[in-house]
Amino acid sequence: MPLRVTFVAAARGTALLAERFEDDRPLDQGGWDEVQRVAGALLPLAAAELRYCSPTPRSRATGAALGYAPLVQLALRDCDMGRWRGLTPAEAMAREPEAVDAWLADPRSTPHGGESLPAFISRVGGWLDTRPADDGGRIVAVAEPSVIRAALVYALKAPPQTYWNIDVRPLSTTTVTGGAGRWNLRFDGVPAQGPRS
């Protein structure tokens, strides 16, 4: 039986314009309110045989609030942004405009001193490929939107620059089915969408 991995995007902890690289701030009141609004629609995913989450406070809190009791997976951490960690994109651009331009133009570049986009995608894809098929067919993973974008690029075998063209909204769900190296994107009815920002 093919695996069914449903990713749930963590609730937002800050306004979109205040998002930071490798942001590890907890959910704010707005994030908690969003989770409460969609909890009923996302609760059925708690029946998955395996439940995981990214190590960020937002992902852990979202998974706990939805009743998933998820197991933290270090492989589902955000991309290592080196010296840009904790900065907003605008702050990084103000400090190092040429480095940010190079990073956006070439997915293999690491001007921040951290992880390249292909390395990030491969790490998340490696996690996906090593999910144990014999432990059950359904998995739910609460993760940061960036991690879900990386998983989708990997699953679709798309070029790394495709990462920039995928928009993952807070508390949205995305499902891939299959197994190691053979993933398909599955479109179901969307049970919940976070508010548009």
PDB file of C-alpha atoms in Angstrom:
ATOM      1  CA  MET A   1       0.000   0.000   0.000  1.00  0.00           C
ATOM      2  CA  PRO A   2       1.457   3.428  -0.889  1.00  0.00           C
ATOM      3  CA  LEU A   3       2.183   5.857   1.887  1.00  0.00           C
ATOM      4  CA  ARG A   4       0.019   8.919   2.267  1.00  0.00           C
ATOM      5  CA  VAL A   5       1.905  11.825   3.845  1.00  0.00           C
ATOM      6  CA  THR A   6      -0.195  14.880   4.646  1.00  0.00           C
ATOM      7  CA  PHE A   7       1.685  18.025   5.549  1.00  0.00           C
ATOM      8  CA  VAL A   8      -0.096  20.627   7.668  1.00  0.00           C
ATOM      9  CA  ALA A   9       1.466  24.082   7.536  1.00  0.00           C
ATOM     10  CA  ALA A  10       2.138  25.505  10.982  1.00  0.00           C
ATOM     11  CA  ALA A  11       0.006  28.422  12.104  1.00  0.00           C
ATOM     12  CA  ARG A  12       1.634  31.782  11.681  1.00  0.00           C
ATOM     13  CA  GLY A  13       3.318  33.328  14.682  1.00  0.00           C
ATOM     14  CA  THR A  14       3.845  36.772  13.161  1.00  0.00           C
ATOM     15  CA  ALA A  15       2.550  38.980  10.399  1.00  0.00           C
ATOM     16  CA  LEU A  16       3.844  38.081   6.935  1.00  0.00           C
ATOM     17  CA  LEU A  17       5.998  41.203   6.730  1.00  0.00           C
ATOM     18  CA  ALA A  18       7.650  40.364  10.054  1.00  0.00           C
ATOM     19  CA  GLU A  19       8.649  36.800   9.086  1.00  0.00           C
ATOM     20  CA  ARG A  20      12.274  35.978   9.714  1.00  0.00           C
ATOM     21  CA  PHE A  21      14.738  33.423   8.403  1.00  0.00           C
ATOM     22  CA  GLU A  22      14.668  30.373  10.690  1.00  0.00           C
ATOM     23  CA  ASP A  23      12.092  32.134  12.838  1.00  0.00           C
ATOM     24  CA  ASP A  24      11.726  30.245  16.100  1.00  0.00           C
ATOM     25  CA  ARG A  25       9.251  32.538  17.817  1.00  0.00           C
ATOM     26  CA  PRO A  26       6.158  30.846  19.306  1.00  0.00           C
ATOM     27  CA  LEU A  27       2.591  31.228  18.129  1.00  0.00           C
ATOM     28  CA  ASP A  28       1.093  34.596  18.956  1.00  0.00           C
ATOM     29  CA  GLN A  29      -2.559  35.066  19.881  1.00  0.00           C
ATOM     30  CA  GLY A  30      -3.542  35.394  16.228  1.00  0.00           C
ATOM     31  CA  GLY A  31      -1.920  32.035  15.484  1.00  0.00           C
ATOM     32  CA  TRP A  32      -3.722  30.355  18.383  1.00  0.00           C
ATOM     33  CA  ASP A  33      -7.007  31.838  17.187  1.00  0.00           C
ATOM     34  CA  GLU A  34      -6.384  30.483  13.658  1.00  0.00           C
ATOM     35  CA  VAL A  35      -5.718  26.991  15.014  1.00  0.00           C
ATOM     36  CA  GLN A  36      -8.931  27.065  17.038  1.00  0.00           C
ATOM     37  CA  ARG A  37     -10.952  28.130  13.971  1.00  0.00           C
ATOM     38  CA  VAL A  38      -9.734  25.204  11.830  1.00  0.00           C
ATOM     39  CA  ALA A  39      -9.185  22.523  14.485  1.00  0.00           C
ATOM     40  CA  GLY A  40     -12.437  20.713  13.712  1.00  0.00           C
ATOM     41  CA  ALA A  41     -11.540  20.329  10.041  1.00  0.00           C
ATOM     42  CA  LEU A  42      -7.974  19.166  10.739  1.00  0.00           C
ATOM     43  CA  LEU A  43      -8.718  16.902  13.700  1.00  0.00           C
ATOM     44  CA  PRO A  44      -9.397  13.795  11.532  1.00  0.00           C
ATOM     45  CA  LEU A  45      -5.726  13.799  10.517  1.00  0.00           C
ATOM     46  CA  ALA A  46      -4.920  12.785  14.115  1.00  0.00           C
ATOM     47  CA  ALA A  47      -5.988   9.256  13.097  1.00  0.00           C
ATOM     48  CA  ALA A  48      -2.753   8.899  11.081  1.00  0.00           C
ATOM     49  CA  GLU A  49      -0.574   6.008  12.204  1.00  0.00           C
ATOM     50  CA  LEU A  50       2.467   8.301  12.477  1.00  0.00           C
ATOM     51  CA  ARG A  51       2.421  11.971  13.479  1.00  0.00           C
ATOM     52  CA  TYR A  52       5.469  14.210  13.163  1.00  0.00           C
ATOM     53  CA  CYS A  53       6.411  17.881  13.306  1.00  0.00           C
ATOM     54  CA  SER A  54       9.219  20.305  12.618  1.00  0.00           C
ATOM     55  CA  PRO A  55      11.229  21.335  15.691  1.00  0.00           C
ATOM     56  CA  THR A  56      10.027  24.962  15.627  1.00  0.00           C
ATOM     57  CA  PRO A  57       7.847  26.186  18.490  1.00  0.00           C
ATOM     58  CA  ARG A  58       5.069  27.042  15.993  1.00  0.00           C
ATOM     59  CA  SER A  59       5.014  23.574  14.464  1.00  0.00           C
ATOM     60  CA  ARG A  60       5.096  21.818  17.835  1.00  0.00           C
ATOM     61  CA  ALA A  61       2.359  24.068  19.248  1.00  0.00           C
ATOM     62  CA  THR A  62       0.187  23.685  16.135  1.00  0.00           C
ATOM     63  CA  GLY A  63       0.494  19.883  16.237  1.00  0.00           C
ATOM     64  CA  ALA A  64      -0.249  19.758  19.961  1.00  0.00           C
ATOM     65  CA  ALA A  65      -3.245  22.101  19.649  1.00  0.00           C
ATOM     66  CA  LEU A  66      -4.666  19.900  16.888  1.00  0.00           C
ATOM     67  CA  GLY A  67      -4.390  16.828  19.111  1.00  0.00           C
ATOM     68  CA  TYR A  68      -1.698  15.114  17.025  1.00  0.00           C
ATOM     69  CA  ALA A  69       0.890  14.609  19.810  1.00  0.00           C
ATOM     70  CA  PRO A  70       3.579  14.772  17.089  1.00  0.00           C
ATOM     71  CA  LEU A  71       7.115  13.444  17.323  1.00  0.00           C
ATOM     72  CA  VAL A  72       9.733  16.120  16.532  1.00  0.00           C
ATOM     73  CA  GLN A  73      11.836  15.381  13.447  1.00  0.00           C
ATOM     74  CA  LEU A  74      15.120  17.307  13.145  1.00  0.00           C
ATOM     75  CA  ALA A  75      15.238  16.575   9.403  1.00  0.00           C
ATOM     76  CA  LEU A  76      12.117  18.756   9.075  1.00  0.00           C
ATOM     77  CA  ARG A  77      13.869  21.854  10.406  1.00  0.00           C
ATOM     78  CA  ASP A  78      13.951  24.988   8.304  1.00  0.00           C
ATOM     79  CA  CYS A  79      16.796  25.748   5.893  1.00  0.00           C
ATOM     80  CA  ASP A  80      19.995  26.737   7.717  1.00  0.00           C
ATOM     81  CA  MET A  81      20.344  30.419   6.866  1.00  0.00           C
ATOM     82  CA  GLY A  82      23.720  30.934   8.501  1.00  0.00           C
ATOM     83  CA  ARG A  83      24.355  34.529   9.530  1.00  0.00           C
ATOM     84  CA  TRP A  84      20.922  35.601   8.225  1.00  0.00           C
ATOM     85  CA  ARG A  85      19.159  33.561  10.883  1.00  0.00           C
ATOM     86  CA  GLY A  86      16.639  35.726  12.728  1.00  0.00           C
ATOM     87  CA  LEU A  87      16.713  38.511  10.117  1.00  0.00           C
ATOM     88  CA  THR A  88      13.755  39.545   7.997  1.00  0.00           C
ATOM     89  CA  PRO A  89      14.398  39.344   4.246  1.00  0.00           C
ATOM     90  CA  ALA A  90      14.395  43.165   4.181  1.00  0.00           C
ATOM     91  CA  GLU A  91      17.047  43.288   6.919  1.00  0.00           C
ATOM     92  CA  ALA A  92      19.240  40.805   5.047  1.00  0.00           C
ATOM     93  CA  MET A  93      18.798  42.842   1.853  1.00  0.00           C
ATOM     94  CA  ALA A  94      19.731  46.074   3.648  1.00  0.00           C
ATOM     95  CA  ARG A  95      22.901  44.497   5.076  1.00  0.00           C
ATOM     96  CA  GLU A  96      24.003  42.401   2.094  1.00  0.00           C
ATOM     97  CA  PRO A  97      22.073  43.332  -1.067  1.00  0.00           C
ATOM     98  CA  GLU A  98      24.477  41.638  -3.489  1.00  0.00           C
ATOM     99  CA  ALA A  99      24.560  38.456  -1.401  1.00  0.00           C
ATOM    100  CA  VAL A 100      20.750  38.278  -1.267  1.00  0.00           C
ATOM    101  CA  ASP A 101      20.542  38.843  -5.034  1.00  0.00           C
ATOM    102  CA  ALA A 102      23.086  36.042  -5.596  1.00  0.00           C
ATOM    103  CA  TRP A 103      21.150  33.723  -3.287  1.00  0.00           C
ATOM    104  CA  LEU A 104      17.871  34.364  -5.107  1.00  0.00           C
ATOM    105  CA  ALA A 105      19.482  33.966  -8.548  1.00  0.00           C
ATOM    106  CA  ASP A 106      21.424  30.752  -7.899  1.00  0.00           C
ATOM    107  CA  PRO A 107      19.825  28.015  -5.759  1.00  0.00           C
ATOM    108  CA  ARG A 108      23.237  26.436  -5.159  1.00  0.00           C
ATOM    109  CA  SER A 109      24.703  29.583  -3.602  1.00  0.00           C
ATOM    110  CA  THR A 110      25.224  29.965   0.130  1.00  0.00           C
ATOM    111  CA  PRO A 111      26.284  33.596   0.636  1.00  0.00           C
ATOM    112  CA  HIS A 112      24.759  33.471   4.134  1.00  0.00           C
ATOM    113  CA  GLY A 113      27.146  30.692   5.128  1.00  0.00           C
ATOM    114  CA  GLY A 114      24.385  28.148   5.707  1.00  0.00           C
ATOM    115  CA  GLU A 115      22.653  25.499   3.639  1.00  0.00           C
ATOM    116  CA  SER A 116      22.050  25.667  -0.116  1.00  0.00           C
ATOM    117  CA  LEU A 117      18.519  25.305  -1.421  1.00  0.00           C
ATOM    118  CA  PRO A 118      19.291  21.964  -3.142  1.00  0.00           C
ATOM    119  CA  ALA A 119      20.817  20.634   0.110  1.00  0.00           C
ATOM    120  CA  PHE A 120      17.705  21.719   2.036  1.00  0.00           C
ATOM    121  CA  ILE A 121      15.403  20.086  -0.524  1.00  0.00           C
ATOM    122  CA  SER A 122      17.476  16.880  -0.439  1.00  0.00           C
ATOM    123  CA  ARG A 123      17.404  16.755   3.363  1.00  0.00           C
ATOM    124  CA  VAL A 124      13.621  17.078   3.487  1.00  0.00           C
ATOM    125  CA  GLY A 125      13.272  14.631   0.575  1.00  0.00           C
ATOM    126  CA  GLY A 126      15.525  12.153   2.356  1.00  0.00           C
ATOM    127  CA  TRP A 127      13.214  12.301   5.359  1.00  0.00           C
ATOM    128  CA  LEU A 128      10.226  11.690   3.097  1.00  0.00           C
ATOM    129  CA  ASP A 129      11.913   8.741   1.356  1.00  0.00           C
ATOM    130  CA  THR A 130      12.778   7.042   4.643  1.00  0.00           C
ATOM    131  CA  ARG A 131       9.266   6.969   6.075  1.00  0.00           C
ATOM    132  CA  PRO A 132       8.568   3.370   7.124  1.00  0.00           C
ATOM    133  CA  ALA A 133       5.969   1.865   4.820  1.00  0.00           C
ATOM    134  CA  ASP A 134       5.426  -1.065   7.166  1.00  0.00           C
ATOM    135  CA  ASP A 135       4.340   1.173  10.054  1.00  0.00           C
ATOM    136  CA  GLY A 136       1.127   2.209   8.369  1.00  0.00           C
ATOM    137  CA  GLY A 137      -0.138   3.977   5.345  1.00  0.00           C
ATOM    138  CA  ARG A 138      -1.037   7.392   6.759  1.00  0.00           C
ATOM    139  CA  ILE A 139       1.353  10.004   8.104  1.00  0.00           C
ATOM    140  CA  VAL A 140       0.722  13.592   9.140  1.00  0.00           C
ATOM    141  CA  ALA A 141       3.537  16.103   9.533  1.00  0.00           C
ATOM    142  CA  VAL A 142       3.129  19.645  10.845  1.00  0.00           C
ATOM    143  CA  ALA A 143       5.888  21.765   9.355  1.00  0.00           C
ATOM    144  CA  GLU A 144       6.906  25.277   8.451  1.00  0.00           C
ATOM    145  CA  PRO A 145       5.723  26.376   4.991  1.00  0.00           C
ATOM    146  CA  SER A 146       9.337  26.420   3.744  1.00  0.00           C
ATOM    147  CA  VAL A 147       9.749  22.733   4.641  1.00  0.00           C
ATOM    148  CA  ILE A 148       6.544  21.833   2.788  1.00  0.00           C
ATOM    149  CA  ARG A 149       7.732  23.768  -0.261  1.00  0.00           C
ATOM    150  CA  ALA A 150      10.987  21.792  -0.186  1.00  0.00           C
ATOM    151  CA  ALA A 151       9.071  18.497   0.114  1.00  0.00           C
ATOM    152  CA  LEU A 152       6.919  19.376  -2.895  1.00  0.00           C
ATOM    153  CA  VAL A 153       9.902  20.317  -5.060  1.00  0.00           C
ATOM    154  CA  TYR A 154      11.483  16.989  -4.123  1.00  0.00           C
ATOM    155  CA  ALA A 155       8.338  14.940  -4.678  1.00  0.00           C
ATOM    156  CA  LEU A 156       7.719  16.471  -8.085  1.00  0.00           C
ATOM    157  CA  LYS A 157      11.406  16.196  -9.092  1.00  0.00           C
ATOM    158  CA  ALA A 158      11.191  19.846 -10.059  1.00  0.00           C
ATOM    159  CA  PRO A 159      14.216  22.137 -10.480  1.00  0.00           C
ATOM    160  CA  PRO A 160      15.275  23.809  -7.198  1.00  0.00           C
ATOM    161  CA  GLN A 161      14.235  27.284  -8.403  1.00  0.00           C
ATOM    162  CA  THR A 162      10.630  26.007  -8.452  1.00  0.00           C
ATOM    163  CA  TYR A 163      10.777  26.418  -4.677  1.00  0.00           C
ATOM    164  CA  TRP A 164      10.213  30.170  -5.106  1.00  0.00           C
ATOM    165  CA  ASN A 165       6.972  29.562  -7.042  1.00  0.00           C
ATOM    166  CA  ILE A 166       5.155  27.533  -4.393  1.00  0.00           C
ATOM    167  CA  ASP A 167       2.925  29.341  -1.912  1.00  0.00           C
ATOM    168  CA  VAL A 168       2.036  27.412   1.243  1.00  0.00           C
ATOM    169  CA  ARG A 169      -0.500  29.137   3.471  1.00  0.00           C
ATOM    170  CA  PRO A 170      -0.618  28.673   7.255  1.00  0.00           C
ATOM    171  CA  LEU A 171      -2.799  25.710   8.278  1.00  0.00           C
ATOM    172  CA  SER A 172      -3.211  24.499   4.706  1.00  0.00           C
ATOM    173  CA  THR A 173      -2.796  20.808   3.934  1.00  0.00           C
ATOM    174  CA  THR A 174      -0.766  19.175   1.178  1.00  0.00           C
ATOM    175  CA  THR A 175      -0.645  15.435   0.530  1.00  0.00           C
ATOM    176  CA  VAL A 176       1.873  13.303  -1.323  1.00  0.00           C
ATOM    177  CA  THR A 177       1.399   9.602  -1.929  1.00  0.00           C
ATOM    178  CA  GLY A 178       3.763   6.853  -2.976  1.00  0.00           C
ATOM    179  CA  GLY A 179       7.086   5.796  -1.552  1.00  0.00           C
ATOM    180  CA  ALA A 180      10.832   6.338  -1.757  1.00  0.00           C
ATOM    181  CA  GLY A 181      11.644   8.205  -4.952  1.00  0.00           C
ATOM    182  CA  ARG A 182       8.120   7.776  -6.387  1.00  0.00           C
ATOM    183  CA  TRP A 183       5.926  10.524  -5.001  1.00  0.00           C
ATOM    184  CA  ASN A 184       2.736  11.975  -6.425  1.00  0.00           C
ATOM    185  CA  LEU A 185       1.020  15.173  -5.412  1.00  0.00           C
ATOM    186  CA  ARG A 186      -2.544  14.466  -4.373  1.00  0.00           C
ATOM    187  CA  PHE A 187      -5.290  17.080  -4.470  1.00  0.00           C
ATOM    188  CA  ASP A 188      -8.119  16.514  -2.019  1.00  0.00           C
ATOM    189  CA  GLY A 189     -10.793  18.876  -0.890  1.00  0.00           C
ATOM    190  CA  VAL A 190      -9.027  21.502   1.186  1.00  0.00           C
ATOM    191  CA  PRO A 191     -10.346  21.097   4.739  1.00  0.00           C
ATOM    192  CA  ALA A 192      -9.011  24.391   6.000  1.00  0.00           C
ATOM    193  CA  GLN A 193      -7.223  27.522   4.952  1.00  0.00           C
ATOM    194  CA  GLY A 194      -5.689  30.064   7.236  1.00  0.00           C
ATOM    195  CA  PRO A 195      -6.620  33.691   6.674  1.00  0.00           C
ATOM    196  CA  ARG A 196      -4.990  35.333   3.677  1.00  0.00           C
ATOM    197  CA  SER A 197      -2.203  37.758   4.483  1.00  0.00           C
TER     198      SER A 197
END
